[in-house]
Short mmCIF file of C-alpha atoms and ligand atoms in Angstrom, two decimals:
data_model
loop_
_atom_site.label_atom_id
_atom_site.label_comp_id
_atom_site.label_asym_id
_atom_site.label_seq_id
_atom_site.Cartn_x
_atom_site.Cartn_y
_atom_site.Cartn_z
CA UNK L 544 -287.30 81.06 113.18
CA UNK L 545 -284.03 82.84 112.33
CA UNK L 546 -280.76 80.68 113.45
CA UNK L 547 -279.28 82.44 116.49
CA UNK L 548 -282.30 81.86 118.72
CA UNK L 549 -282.37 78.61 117.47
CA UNK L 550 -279.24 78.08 119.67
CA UNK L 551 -281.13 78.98 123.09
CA UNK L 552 -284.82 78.67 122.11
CA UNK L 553 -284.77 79.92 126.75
CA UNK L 554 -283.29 83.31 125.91
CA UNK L 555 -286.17 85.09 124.87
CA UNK L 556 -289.07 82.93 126.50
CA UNK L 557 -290.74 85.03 128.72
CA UNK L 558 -292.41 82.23 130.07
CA UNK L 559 -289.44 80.44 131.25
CA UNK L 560 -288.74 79.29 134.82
CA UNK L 561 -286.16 81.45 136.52
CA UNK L 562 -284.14 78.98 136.86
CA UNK L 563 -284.45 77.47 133.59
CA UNK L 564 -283.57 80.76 132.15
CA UNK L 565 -280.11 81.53 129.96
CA UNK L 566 -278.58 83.46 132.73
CA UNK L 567 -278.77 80.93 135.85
CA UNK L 568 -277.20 78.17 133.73
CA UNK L 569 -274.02 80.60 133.70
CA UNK L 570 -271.64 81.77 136.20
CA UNK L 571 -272.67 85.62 136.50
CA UNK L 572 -270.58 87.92 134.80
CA UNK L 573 -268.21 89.23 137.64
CA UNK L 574 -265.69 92.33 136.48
CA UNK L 575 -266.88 93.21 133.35
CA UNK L 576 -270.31 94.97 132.25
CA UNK L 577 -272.43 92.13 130.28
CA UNK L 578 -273.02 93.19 126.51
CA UNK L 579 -276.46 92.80 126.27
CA UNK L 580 -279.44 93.49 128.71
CA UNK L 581 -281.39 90.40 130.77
CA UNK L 582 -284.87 89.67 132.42
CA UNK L 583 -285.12 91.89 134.98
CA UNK L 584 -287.14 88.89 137.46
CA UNK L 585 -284.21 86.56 136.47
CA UNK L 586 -281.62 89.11 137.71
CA UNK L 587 -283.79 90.03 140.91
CA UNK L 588 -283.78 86.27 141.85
CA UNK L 589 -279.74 85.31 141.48
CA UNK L 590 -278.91 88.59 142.97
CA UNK L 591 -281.16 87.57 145.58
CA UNK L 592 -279.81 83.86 145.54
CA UNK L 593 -276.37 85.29 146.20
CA UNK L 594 -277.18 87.68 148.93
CA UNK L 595 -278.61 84.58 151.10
CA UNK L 596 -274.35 84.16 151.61
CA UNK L 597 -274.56 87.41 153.95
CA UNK L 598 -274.66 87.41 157.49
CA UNK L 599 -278.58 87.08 158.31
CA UNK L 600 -279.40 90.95 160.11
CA UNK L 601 -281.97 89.28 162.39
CA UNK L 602 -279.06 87.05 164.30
CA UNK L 603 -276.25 89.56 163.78
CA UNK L 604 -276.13 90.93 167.73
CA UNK L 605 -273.56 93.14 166.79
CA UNK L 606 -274.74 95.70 165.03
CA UNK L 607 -276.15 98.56 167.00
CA UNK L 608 -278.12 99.41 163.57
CA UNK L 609 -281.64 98.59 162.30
CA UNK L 610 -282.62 95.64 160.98
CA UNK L 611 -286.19 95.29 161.22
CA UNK L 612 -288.56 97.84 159.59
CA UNK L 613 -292.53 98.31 159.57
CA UNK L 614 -294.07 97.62 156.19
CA UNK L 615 -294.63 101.65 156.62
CA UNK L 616 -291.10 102.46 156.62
CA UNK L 617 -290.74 100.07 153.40
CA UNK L 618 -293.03 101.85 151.87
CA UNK L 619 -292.13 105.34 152.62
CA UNK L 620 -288.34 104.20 151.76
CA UNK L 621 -290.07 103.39 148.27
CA UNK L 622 -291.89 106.42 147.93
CA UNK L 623 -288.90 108.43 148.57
CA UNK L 624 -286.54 107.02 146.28
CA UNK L 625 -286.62 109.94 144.18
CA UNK L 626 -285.81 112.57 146.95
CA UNK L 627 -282.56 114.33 147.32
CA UNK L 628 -281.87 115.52 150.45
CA UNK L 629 -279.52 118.47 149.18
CA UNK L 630 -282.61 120.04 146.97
CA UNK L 631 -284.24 121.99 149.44
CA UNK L 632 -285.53 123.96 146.44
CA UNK L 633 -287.28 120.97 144.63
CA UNK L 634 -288.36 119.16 148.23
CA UNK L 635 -288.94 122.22 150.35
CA UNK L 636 -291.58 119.67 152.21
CA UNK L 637 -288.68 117.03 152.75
CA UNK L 638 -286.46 120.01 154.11
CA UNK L 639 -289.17 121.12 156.20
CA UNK L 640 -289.18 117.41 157.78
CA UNK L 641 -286.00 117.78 158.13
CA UNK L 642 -285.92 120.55 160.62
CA UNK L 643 -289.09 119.19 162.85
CA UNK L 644 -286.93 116.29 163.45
CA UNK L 645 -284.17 118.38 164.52
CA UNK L 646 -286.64 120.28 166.68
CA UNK L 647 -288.11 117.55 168.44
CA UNK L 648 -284.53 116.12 168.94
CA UNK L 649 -283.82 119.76 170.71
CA UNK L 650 -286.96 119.54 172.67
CA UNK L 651 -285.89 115.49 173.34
CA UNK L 652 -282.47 116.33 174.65
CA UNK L 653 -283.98 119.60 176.76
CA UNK L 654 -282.41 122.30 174.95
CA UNK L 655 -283.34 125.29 176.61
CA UNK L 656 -287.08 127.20 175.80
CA UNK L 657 -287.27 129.96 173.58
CA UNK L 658 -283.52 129.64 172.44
CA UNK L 659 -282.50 128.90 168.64
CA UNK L 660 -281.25 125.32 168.77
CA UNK L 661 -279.83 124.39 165.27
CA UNK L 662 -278.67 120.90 163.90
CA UNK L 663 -279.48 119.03 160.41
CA UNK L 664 -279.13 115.61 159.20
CA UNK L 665 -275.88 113.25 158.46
CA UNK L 666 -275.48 110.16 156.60
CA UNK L 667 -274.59 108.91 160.12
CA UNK L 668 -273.08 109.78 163.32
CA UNK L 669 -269.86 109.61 161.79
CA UNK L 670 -271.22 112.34 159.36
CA UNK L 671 -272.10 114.06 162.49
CA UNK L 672 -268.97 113.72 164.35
CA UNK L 673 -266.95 115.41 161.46
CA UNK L 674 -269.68 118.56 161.63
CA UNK L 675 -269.40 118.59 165.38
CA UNK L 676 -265.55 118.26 165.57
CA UNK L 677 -265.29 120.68 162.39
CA UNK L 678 -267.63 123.12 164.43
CA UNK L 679 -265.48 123.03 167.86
CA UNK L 680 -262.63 123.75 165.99
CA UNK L 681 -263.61 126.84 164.05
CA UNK L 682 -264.85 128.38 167.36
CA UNK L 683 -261.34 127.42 168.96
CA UNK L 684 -259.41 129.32 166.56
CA UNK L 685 -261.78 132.07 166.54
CA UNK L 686 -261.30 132.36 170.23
CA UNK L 687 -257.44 132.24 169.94
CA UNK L 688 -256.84 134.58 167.20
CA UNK L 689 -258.80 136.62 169.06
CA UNK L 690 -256.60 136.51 172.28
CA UNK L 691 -253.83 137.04 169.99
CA UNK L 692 -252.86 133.21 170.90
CA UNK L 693 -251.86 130.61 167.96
CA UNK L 694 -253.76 128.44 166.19
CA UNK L 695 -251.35 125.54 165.05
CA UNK L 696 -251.95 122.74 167.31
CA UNK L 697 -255.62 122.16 168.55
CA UNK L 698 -256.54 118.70 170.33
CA UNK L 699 -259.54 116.89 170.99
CA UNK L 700 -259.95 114.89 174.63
CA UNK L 701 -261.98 112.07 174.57
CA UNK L 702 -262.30 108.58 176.32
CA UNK L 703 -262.63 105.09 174.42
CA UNK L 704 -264.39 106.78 171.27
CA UNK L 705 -265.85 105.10 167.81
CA UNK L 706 -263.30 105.06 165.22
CA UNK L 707 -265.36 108.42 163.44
CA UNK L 708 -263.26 110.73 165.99
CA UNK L 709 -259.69 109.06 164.73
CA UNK L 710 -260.88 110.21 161.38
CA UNK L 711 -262.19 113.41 162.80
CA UNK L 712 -258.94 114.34 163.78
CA UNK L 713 -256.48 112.63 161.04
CA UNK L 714 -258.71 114.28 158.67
CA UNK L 715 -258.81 117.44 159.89
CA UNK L 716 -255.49 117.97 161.49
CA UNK L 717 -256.34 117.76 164.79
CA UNK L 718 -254.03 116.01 167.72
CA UNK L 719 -256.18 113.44 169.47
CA UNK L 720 -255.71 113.01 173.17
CA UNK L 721 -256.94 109.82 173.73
CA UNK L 722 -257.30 109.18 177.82
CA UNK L 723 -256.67 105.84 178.41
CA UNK L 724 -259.02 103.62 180.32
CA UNK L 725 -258.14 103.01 184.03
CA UNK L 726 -258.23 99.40 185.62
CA UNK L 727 -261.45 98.32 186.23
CA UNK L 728 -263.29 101.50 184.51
CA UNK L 729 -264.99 101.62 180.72
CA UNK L 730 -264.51 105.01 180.09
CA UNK L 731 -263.36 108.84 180.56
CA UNK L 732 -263.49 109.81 184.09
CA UNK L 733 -263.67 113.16 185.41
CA UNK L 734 -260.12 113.28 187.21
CA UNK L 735 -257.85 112.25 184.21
CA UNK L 736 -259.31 115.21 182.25
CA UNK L 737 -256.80 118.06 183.95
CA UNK L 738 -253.82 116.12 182.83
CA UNK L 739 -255.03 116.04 179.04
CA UNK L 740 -256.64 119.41 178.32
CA UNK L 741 -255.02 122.39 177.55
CA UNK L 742 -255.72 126.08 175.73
CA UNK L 743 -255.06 124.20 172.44
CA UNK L 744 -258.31 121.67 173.88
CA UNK L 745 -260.89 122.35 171.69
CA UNK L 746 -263.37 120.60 172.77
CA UNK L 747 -263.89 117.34 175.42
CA UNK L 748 -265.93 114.12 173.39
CA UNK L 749 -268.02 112.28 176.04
CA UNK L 750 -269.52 109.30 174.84
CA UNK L 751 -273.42 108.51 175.92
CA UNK L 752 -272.95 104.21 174.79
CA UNK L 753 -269.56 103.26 175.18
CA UNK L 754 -269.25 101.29 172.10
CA UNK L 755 -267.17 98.73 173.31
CA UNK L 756 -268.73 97.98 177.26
CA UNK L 757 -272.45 100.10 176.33
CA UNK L 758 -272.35 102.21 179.51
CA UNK L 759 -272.81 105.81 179.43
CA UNK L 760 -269.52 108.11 180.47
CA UNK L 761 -270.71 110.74 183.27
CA UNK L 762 -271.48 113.60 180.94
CA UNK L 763 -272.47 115.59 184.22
CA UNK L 764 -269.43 114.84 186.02
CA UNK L 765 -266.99 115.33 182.91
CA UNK L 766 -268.81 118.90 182.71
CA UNK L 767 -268.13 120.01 186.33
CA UNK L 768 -264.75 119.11 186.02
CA UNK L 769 -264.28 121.42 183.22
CA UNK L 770 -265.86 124.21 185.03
CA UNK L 771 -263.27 123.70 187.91
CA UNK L 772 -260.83 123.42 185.39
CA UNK L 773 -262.22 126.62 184.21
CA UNK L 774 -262.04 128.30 186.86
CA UNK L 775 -258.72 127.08 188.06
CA UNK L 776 -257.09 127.93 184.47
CA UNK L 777 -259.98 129.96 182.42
CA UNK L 778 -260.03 127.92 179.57
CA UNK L 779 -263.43 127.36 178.55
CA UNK L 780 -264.24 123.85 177.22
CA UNK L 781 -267.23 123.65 175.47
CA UNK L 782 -268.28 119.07 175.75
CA UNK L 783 -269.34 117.16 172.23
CA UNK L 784 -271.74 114.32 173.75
CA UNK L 785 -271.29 111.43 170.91
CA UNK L 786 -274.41 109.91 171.60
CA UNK L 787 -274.95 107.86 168.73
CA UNK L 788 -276.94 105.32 170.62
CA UNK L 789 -277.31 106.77 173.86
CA UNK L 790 -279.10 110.06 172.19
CA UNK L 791 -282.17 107.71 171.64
CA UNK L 792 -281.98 105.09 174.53
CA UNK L 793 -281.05 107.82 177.68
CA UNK L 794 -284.27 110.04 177.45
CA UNK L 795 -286.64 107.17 177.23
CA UNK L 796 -284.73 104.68 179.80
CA UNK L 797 -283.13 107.05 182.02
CA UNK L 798 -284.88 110.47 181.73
CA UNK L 799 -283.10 111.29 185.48
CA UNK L 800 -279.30 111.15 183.94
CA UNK L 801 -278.43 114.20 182.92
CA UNK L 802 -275.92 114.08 179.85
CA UNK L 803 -277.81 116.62 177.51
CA UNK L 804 -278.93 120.47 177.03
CA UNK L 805 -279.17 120.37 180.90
CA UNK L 806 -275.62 120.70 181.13
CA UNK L 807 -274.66 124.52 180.16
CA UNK L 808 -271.11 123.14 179.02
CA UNK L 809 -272.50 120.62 176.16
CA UNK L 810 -272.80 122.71 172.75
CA UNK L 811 -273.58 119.95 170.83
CA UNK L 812 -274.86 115.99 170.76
CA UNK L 813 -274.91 113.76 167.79
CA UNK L 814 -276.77 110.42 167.21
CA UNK L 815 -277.49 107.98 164.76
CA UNK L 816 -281.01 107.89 163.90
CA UNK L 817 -280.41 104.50 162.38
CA UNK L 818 -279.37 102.79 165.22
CA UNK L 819 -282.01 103.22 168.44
CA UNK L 820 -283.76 105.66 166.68
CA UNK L 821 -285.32 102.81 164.81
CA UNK L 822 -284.71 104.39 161.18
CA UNK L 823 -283.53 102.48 158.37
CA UNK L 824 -279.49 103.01 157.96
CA UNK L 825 -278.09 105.93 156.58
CA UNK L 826 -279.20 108.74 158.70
CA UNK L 827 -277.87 110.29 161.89
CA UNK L 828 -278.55 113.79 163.36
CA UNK L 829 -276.41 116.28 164.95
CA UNK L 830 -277.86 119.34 167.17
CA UNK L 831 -275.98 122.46 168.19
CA UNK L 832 -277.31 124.33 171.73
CA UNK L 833 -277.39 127.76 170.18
CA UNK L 834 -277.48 128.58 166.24
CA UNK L 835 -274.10 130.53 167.25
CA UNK L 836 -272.35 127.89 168.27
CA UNK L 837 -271.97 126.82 164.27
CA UNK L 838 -269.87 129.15 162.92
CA UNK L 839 -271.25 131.14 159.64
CA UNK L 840 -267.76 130.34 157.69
CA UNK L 841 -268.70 126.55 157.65
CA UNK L 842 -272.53 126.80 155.85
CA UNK L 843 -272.56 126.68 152.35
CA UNK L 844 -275.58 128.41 150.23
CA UNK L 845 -275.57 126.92 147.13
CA UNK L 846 -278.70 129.10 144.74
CA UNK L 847 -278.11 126.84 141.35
CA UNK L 848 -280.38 124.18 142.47
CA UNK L 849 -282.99 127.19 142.55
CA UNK L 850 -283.62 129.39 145.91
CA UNK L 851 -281.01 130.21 148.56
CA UNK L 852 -280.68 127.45 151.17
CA UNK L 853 -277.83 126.85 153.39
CA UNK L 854 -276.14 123.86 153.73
CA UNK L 855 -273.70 122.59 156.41
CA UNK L 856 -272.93 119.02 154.96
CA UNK L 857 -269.47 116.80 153.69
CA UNK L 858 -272.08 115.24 150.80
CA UNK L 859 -274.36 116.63 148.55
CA UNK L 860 -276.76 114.41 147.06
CA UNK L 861 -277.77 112.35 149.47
CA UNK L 862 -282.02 110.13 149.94
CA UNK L 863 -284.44 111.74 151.87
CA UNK L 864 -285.98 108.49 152.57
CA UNK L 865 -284.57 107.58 155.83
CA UNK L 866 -285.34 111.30 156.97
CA UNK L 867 -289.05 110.65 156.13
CA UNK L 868 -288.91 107.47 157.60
CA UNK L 869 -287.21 109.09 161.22
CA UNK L 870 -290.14 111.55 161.08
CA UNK L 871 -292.89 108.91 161.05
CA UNK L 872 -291.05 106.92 163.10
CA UNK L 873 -291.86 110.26 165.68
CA UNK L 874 -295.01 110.13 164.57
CA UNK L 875 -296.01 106.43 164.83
CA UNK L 876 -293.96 105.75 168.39
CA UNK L 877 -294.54 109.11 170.38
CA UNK L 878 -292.36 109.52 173.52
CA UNK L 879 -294.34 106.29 174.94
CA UNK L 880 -294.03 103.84 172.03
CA UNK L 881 -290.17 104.99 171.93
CA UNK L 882 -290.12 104.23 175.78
CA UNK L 883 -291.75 100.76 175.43
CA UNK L 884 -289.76 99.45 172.17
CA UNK L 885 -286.56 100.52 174.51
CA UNK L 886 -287.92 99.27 177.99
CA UNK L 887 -288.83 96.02 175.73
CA UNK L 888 -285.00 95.84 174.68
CA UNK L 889 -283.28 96.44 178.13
CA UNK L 890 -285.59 93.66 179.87
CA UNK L 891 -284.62 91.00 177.10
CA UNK L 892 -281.22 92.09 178.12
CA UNK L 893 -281.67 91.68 181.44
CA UNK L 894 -282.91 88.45 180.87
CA UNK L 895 -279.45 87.37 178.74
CA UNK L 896 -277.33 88.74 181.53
CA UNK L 897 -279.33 86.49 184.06
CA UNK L 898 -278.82 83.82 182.00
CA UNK L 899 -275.07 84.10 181.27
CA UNK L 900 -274.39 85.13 184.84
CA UNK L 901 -275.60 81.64 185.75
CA UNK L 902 -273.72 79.88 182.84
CA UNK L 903 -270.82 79.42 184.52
CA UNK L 904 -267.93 80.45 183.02
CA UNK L 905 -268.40 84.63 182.43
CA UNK L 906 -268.48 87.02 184.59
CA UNK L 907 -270.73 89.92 183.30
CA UNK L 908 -269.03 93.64 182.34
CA UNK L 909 -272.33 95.28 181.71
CA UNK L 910 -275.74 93.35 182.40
CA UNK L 911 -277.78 95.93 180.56
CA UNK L 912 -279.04 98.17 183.19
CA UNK L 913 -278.16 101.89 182.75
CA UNK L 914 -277.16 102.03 179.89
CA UNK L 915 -277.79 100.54 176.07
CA UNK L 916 -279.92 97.68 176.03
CA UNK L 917 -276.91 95.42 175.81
CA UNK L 918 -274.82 93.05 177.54
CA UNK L 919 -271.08 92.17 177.62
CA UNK L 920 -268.94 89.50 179.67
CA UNK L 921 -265.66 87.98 179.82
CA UNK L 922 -264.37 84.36 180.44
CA UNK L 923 -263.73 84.61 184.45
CA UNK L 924 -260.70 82.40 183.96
CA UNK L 925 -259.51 82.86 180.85
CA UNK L 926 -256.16 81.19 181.88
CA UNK L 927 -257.77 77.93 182.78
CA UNK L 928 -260.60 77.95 180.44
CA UNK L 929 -260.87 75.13 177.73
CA UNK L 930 -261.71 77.28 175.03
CA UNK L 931 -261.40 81.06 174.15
CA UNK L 932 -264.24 83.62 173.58
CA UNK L 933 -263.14 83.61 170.01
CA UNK L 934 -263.99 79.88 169.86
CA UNK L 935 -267.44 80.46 171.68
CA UNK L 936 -268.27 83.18 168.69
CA UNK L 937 -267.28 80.57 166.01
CA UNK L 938 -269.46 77.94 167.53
CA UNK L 939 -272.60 80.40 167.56
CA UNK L 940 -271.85 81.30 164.13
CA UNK L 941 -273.11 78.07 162.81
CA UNK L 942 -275.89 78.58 164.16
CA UNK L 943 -276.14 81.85 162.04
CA UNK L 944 -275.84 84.24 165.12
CA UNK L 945 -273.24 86.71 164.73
CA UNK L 946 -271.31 87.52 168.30
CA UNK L 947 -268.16 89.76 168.31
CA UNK L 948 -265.71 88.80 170.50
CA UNK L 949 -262.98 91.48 170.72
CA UNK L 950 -260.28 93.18 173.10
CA UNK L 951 -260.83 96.10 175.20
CA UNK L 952 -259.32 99.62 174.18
CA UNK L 953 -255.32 99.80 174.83
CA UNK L 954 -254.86 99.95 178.54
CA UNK L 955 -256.99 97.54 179.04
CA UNK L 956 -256.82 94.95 176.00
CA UNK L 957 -255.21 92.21 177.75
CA UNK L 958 -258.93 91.42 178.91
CA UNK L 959 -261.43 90.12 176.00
CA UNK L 960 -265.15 90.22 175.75
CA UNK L 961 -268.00 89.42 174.21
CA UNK L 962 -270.77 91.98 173.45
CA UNK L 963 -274.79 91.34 172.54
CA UNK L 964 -276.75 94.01 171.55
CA UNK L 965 -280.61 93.86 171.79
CA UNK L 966 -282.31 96.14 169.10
CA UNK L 967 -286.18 96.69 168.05
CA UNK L 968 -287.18 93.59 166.72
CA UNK L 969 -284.80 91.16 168.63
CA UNK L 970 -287.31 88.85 170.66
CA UNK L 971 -286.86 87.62 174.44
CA UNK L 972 -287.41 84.05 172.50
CA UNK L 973 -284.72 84.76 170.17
CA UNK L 974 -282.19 85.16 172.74
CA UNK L 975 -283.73 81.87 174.68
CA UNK L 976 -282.88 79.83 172.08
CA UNK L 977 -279.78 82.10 171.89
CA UNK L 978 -279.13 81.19 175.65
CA UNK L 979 -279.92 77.11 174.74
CA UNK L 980 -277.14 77.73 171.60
CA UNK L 981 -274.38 78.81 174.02
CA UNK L 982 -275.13 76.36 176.79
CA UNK L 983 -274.13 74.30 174.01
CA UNK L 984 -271.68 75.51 172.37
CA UNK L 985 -269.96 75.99 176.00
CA UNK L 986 -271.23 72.17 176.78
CA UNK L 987 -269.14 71.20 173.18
CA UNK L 988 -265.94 73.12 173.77
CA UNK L 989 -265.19 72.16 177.44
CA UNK L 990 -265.46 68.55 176.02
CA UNK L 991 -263.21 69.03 173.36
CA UNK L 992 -261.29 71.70 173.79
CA UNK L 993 -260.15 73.65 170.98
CA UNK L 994 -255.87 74.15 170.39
CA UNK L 995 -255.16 77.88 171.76
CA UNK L 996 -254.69 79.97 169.31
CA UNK L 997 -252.44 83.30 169.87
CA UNK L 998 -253.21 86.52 169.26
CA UNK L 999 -256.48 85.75 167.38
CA UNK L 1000 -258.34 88.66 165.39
CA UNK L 1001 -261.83 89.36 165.24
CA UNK L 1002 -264.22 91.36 163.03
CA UNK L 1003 -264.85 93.93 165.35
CA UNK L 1004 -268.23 95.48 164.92
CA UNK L 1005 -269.00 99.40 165.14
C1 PLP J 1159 -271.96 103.73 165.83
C2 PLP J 1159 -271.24 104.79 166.51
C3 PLP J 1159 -270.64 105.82 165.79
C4 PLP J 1159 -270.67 105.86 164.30
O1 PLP J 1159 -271.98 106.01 163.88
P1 PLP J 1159 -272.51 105.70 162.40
O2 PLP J 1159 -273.94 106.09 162.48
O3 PLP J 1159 -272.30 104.23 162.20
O4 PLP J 1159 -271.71 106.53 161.46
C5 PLP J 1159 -269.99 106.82 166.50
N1 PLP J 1159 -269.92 106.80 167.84
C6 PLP J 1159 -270.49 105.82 168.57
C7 PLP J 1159 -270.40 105.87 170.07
C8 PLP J 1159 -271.15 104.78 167.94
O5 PLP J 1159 -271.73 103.81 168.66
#
């Protein structure tokens, strides 16, 4: 045997236990590449060792995202590692799935018969929101220049939005008229639009799942205000509906609200397919009414990768996995197994709101009916309380759940709140022994109260 594997007789025993084996009796090798290669099963397991310190998905209630899959979607994920969404050349089939999903999202969200709805996949609603916002504001200046009017300083309106629409508009240059949120409202409201939009509005941003209460904003309303506002002024203000949540939870839940294609005035929607729409993360969908609507300047066709395919995108490679795994998801639900996994949700949230309601010390914000399955609640007294909603999300955190506790949007952030979302996959038992957790927790802190603490952060989840 020659000398050097003498020295560890472990290193090159195939045999060996994992944890017996030369790497896991070292500190893993942090900044710098290794030299040589190692066991691929003895890397699997530490890597998976040291994941076990993340967050466990299955507890995290703030997340609006997947986090349970069929073994389908696993497998399909698998099968699809290999697929690049961009090559609509090499995987004309996965490009073809592509645009049935984005047809049955048109047909979901009523886009009228017989006209030429148009859309394509994102990484994300945040994806999305950039090719929405990037969309409005082509066909702004288009209309200006036309009118002979200038084209310096566009704005977007919007309400208590996801951070995606502050990068929308630092990103793109655009001013963003934030409303702020009224006493004792969670959102844009019709009447505060006239003082906010202008001829320089390019578009209004009305938010289907608040993310911070998960209510919807009155998409309806918000639209017949900007026809009075058209009429009154003739500016024409075509409405974005962000419904990154909302987009799967509103026509299953609440087919009578009508936020969508219904509304002549909303040109475009976007959602994330990895949130209610059950996918695994990293896709999200955006729709346009009318193909016209996305201006012909913005699609690239890029012929290198073989054919002639147009692309409206801010990535190129990107999986096709989760695409795939959105289209079975269609397949495998239908309209009725997307209605009960969502019905299923919203009941288990009824349920928490009943039991927090009756708790004691919160009064409930949302209790998950009409909007997201969801609910959120504040302290009642939060100047007499013994312990803060921050301490209350601490306390469940050793318990593994993760529960945000956070301030509302300026205007309004003197008042803090907790938020629990229920996704696919969260049971009604899961949030009893939830509901046993914070009685608790609650029981713990009013006996010994925590010091205050001022102006305590939180990790604020999307
Ligand atoms: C989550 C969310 C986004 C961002 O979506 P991603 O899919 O995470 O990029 C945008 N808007 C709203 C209302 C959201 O809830």
């Amino acid at each position: 045997m020659a000398l050097h594997e003498m020295k560890d007789p472990r290193k090159s025993d195939p045999e060996a236990d994992v944890f017996t084996s030369a790497l896991s009796d070292q500190v893993l090798p942090k900044y710098r590449m290794p030299d040589g290669p190692s066991s691929p099963r003895v890397v699997h397991q530490l890597l998976r060792n040291e994941l076990l310190l993340d967050g466990n998905a299955a507890q995290n209630l703030a997340t609006f995202c997947t986090t349970w899959s069929d073994d389908e979607v696993h497998r399909l994920m698998n099968e699809c590692l290999d697929k690049n969404m961009i090559d609509k050349d090499e995987y004309p089939q996965t490009a073809e799935i592509e645009a049935r999903c984005v047809n049955i999202l048109a047909d979901l969200w009523n886009a009228p018969a017989g006209t030429s709805a148009t859309g394509c996949s994102t990484t994300g609603s945040s994806e999305a929101a950039m090719l929405g916002g990037l969309a409005l504001k082509w066909r702004w200046r288009a209309r200006q220049q036309a009118a002979g009017r200038p084209t310096d300083r566009p704005n977007l309106v919007c309400g208590p939005v996801q951070i995606c629409w502050d990068k929308f508009a630092r990103y793109f240059d655009v001013e963003l008229r934030q409303v702020p949120v009224e006493p004792g409202s969670t959102g844009l409201r019709p009447h505060q639009l006239a003082e906010y939009v202008d001829e320089n509005t390019i578009g209004v941003v009305a938010i289907l799942g608040v993310t911070y209460t998960c209510d919807y904003e009155p998409v309806a309303e918000i639209a017949a205000e900007l026809d009075r506002i058209q009429a009154e002024h003739g500016w024409d203000i075509p409405v974005h509906v962000d419904a990154a949540s909302g987009g799967f939870v509103a026509p299953f839940l609440h087919p009578d609200v009508v936020w969508d294609f219904r509304l002549p005035r909303v040109a475009s929607v976007n959602t994330s397919g990895h949130k209610y729409g059950l996918a695994p993360l990293g896709v999200g969908w955006i729709v346009w009414r009318t193909a016209d609507l996305l201006p012909e300047e913005l699609v690239f066709r890029v012929d290198y990768l073989g054919g002639n395919m147009p692309t409206f995108a801010l990535n190129f490679s990107r999986p096709g996995g989760e695409v795939i795994a959105q289209y079975y998801l269609f397949l495998r639900l239908g309209r009725d197994g997307y209605r009960r996994v969502q019905h299923t949700c919203a009941d288990t949230a009824g349920f928490l709101a009943a039991k927090i309601a009756e708790m004691g010390p919160f009064t409930l914000l949302y209790d998950g009916a009409g909007g997201l399955p969801a609910v959120s609640y504040t302290l009642t007294d939060p100047a007499n309380s013994p312990f803060a909603l921050y301490d209350l999300s601490d306390r469940l955190r050793m318990r593994g759940w993760q529960v945000p506790t956070y301030p509302l949007p300026p205007a309004r952030d003197d008042t803090v709140i907790q938020r629990v979302l229920i996704r696919h996959g969260v049971t009604r038992d899961q949030i009893a022994l939830l509901v046993d957790d914070m009685k608790r927790a609650v029981d713990h802190l009013a006996a010994a109260p925590p010091p205050p603490v001022e102006n305590r952060q939180s990790g604020f989840h999307h």
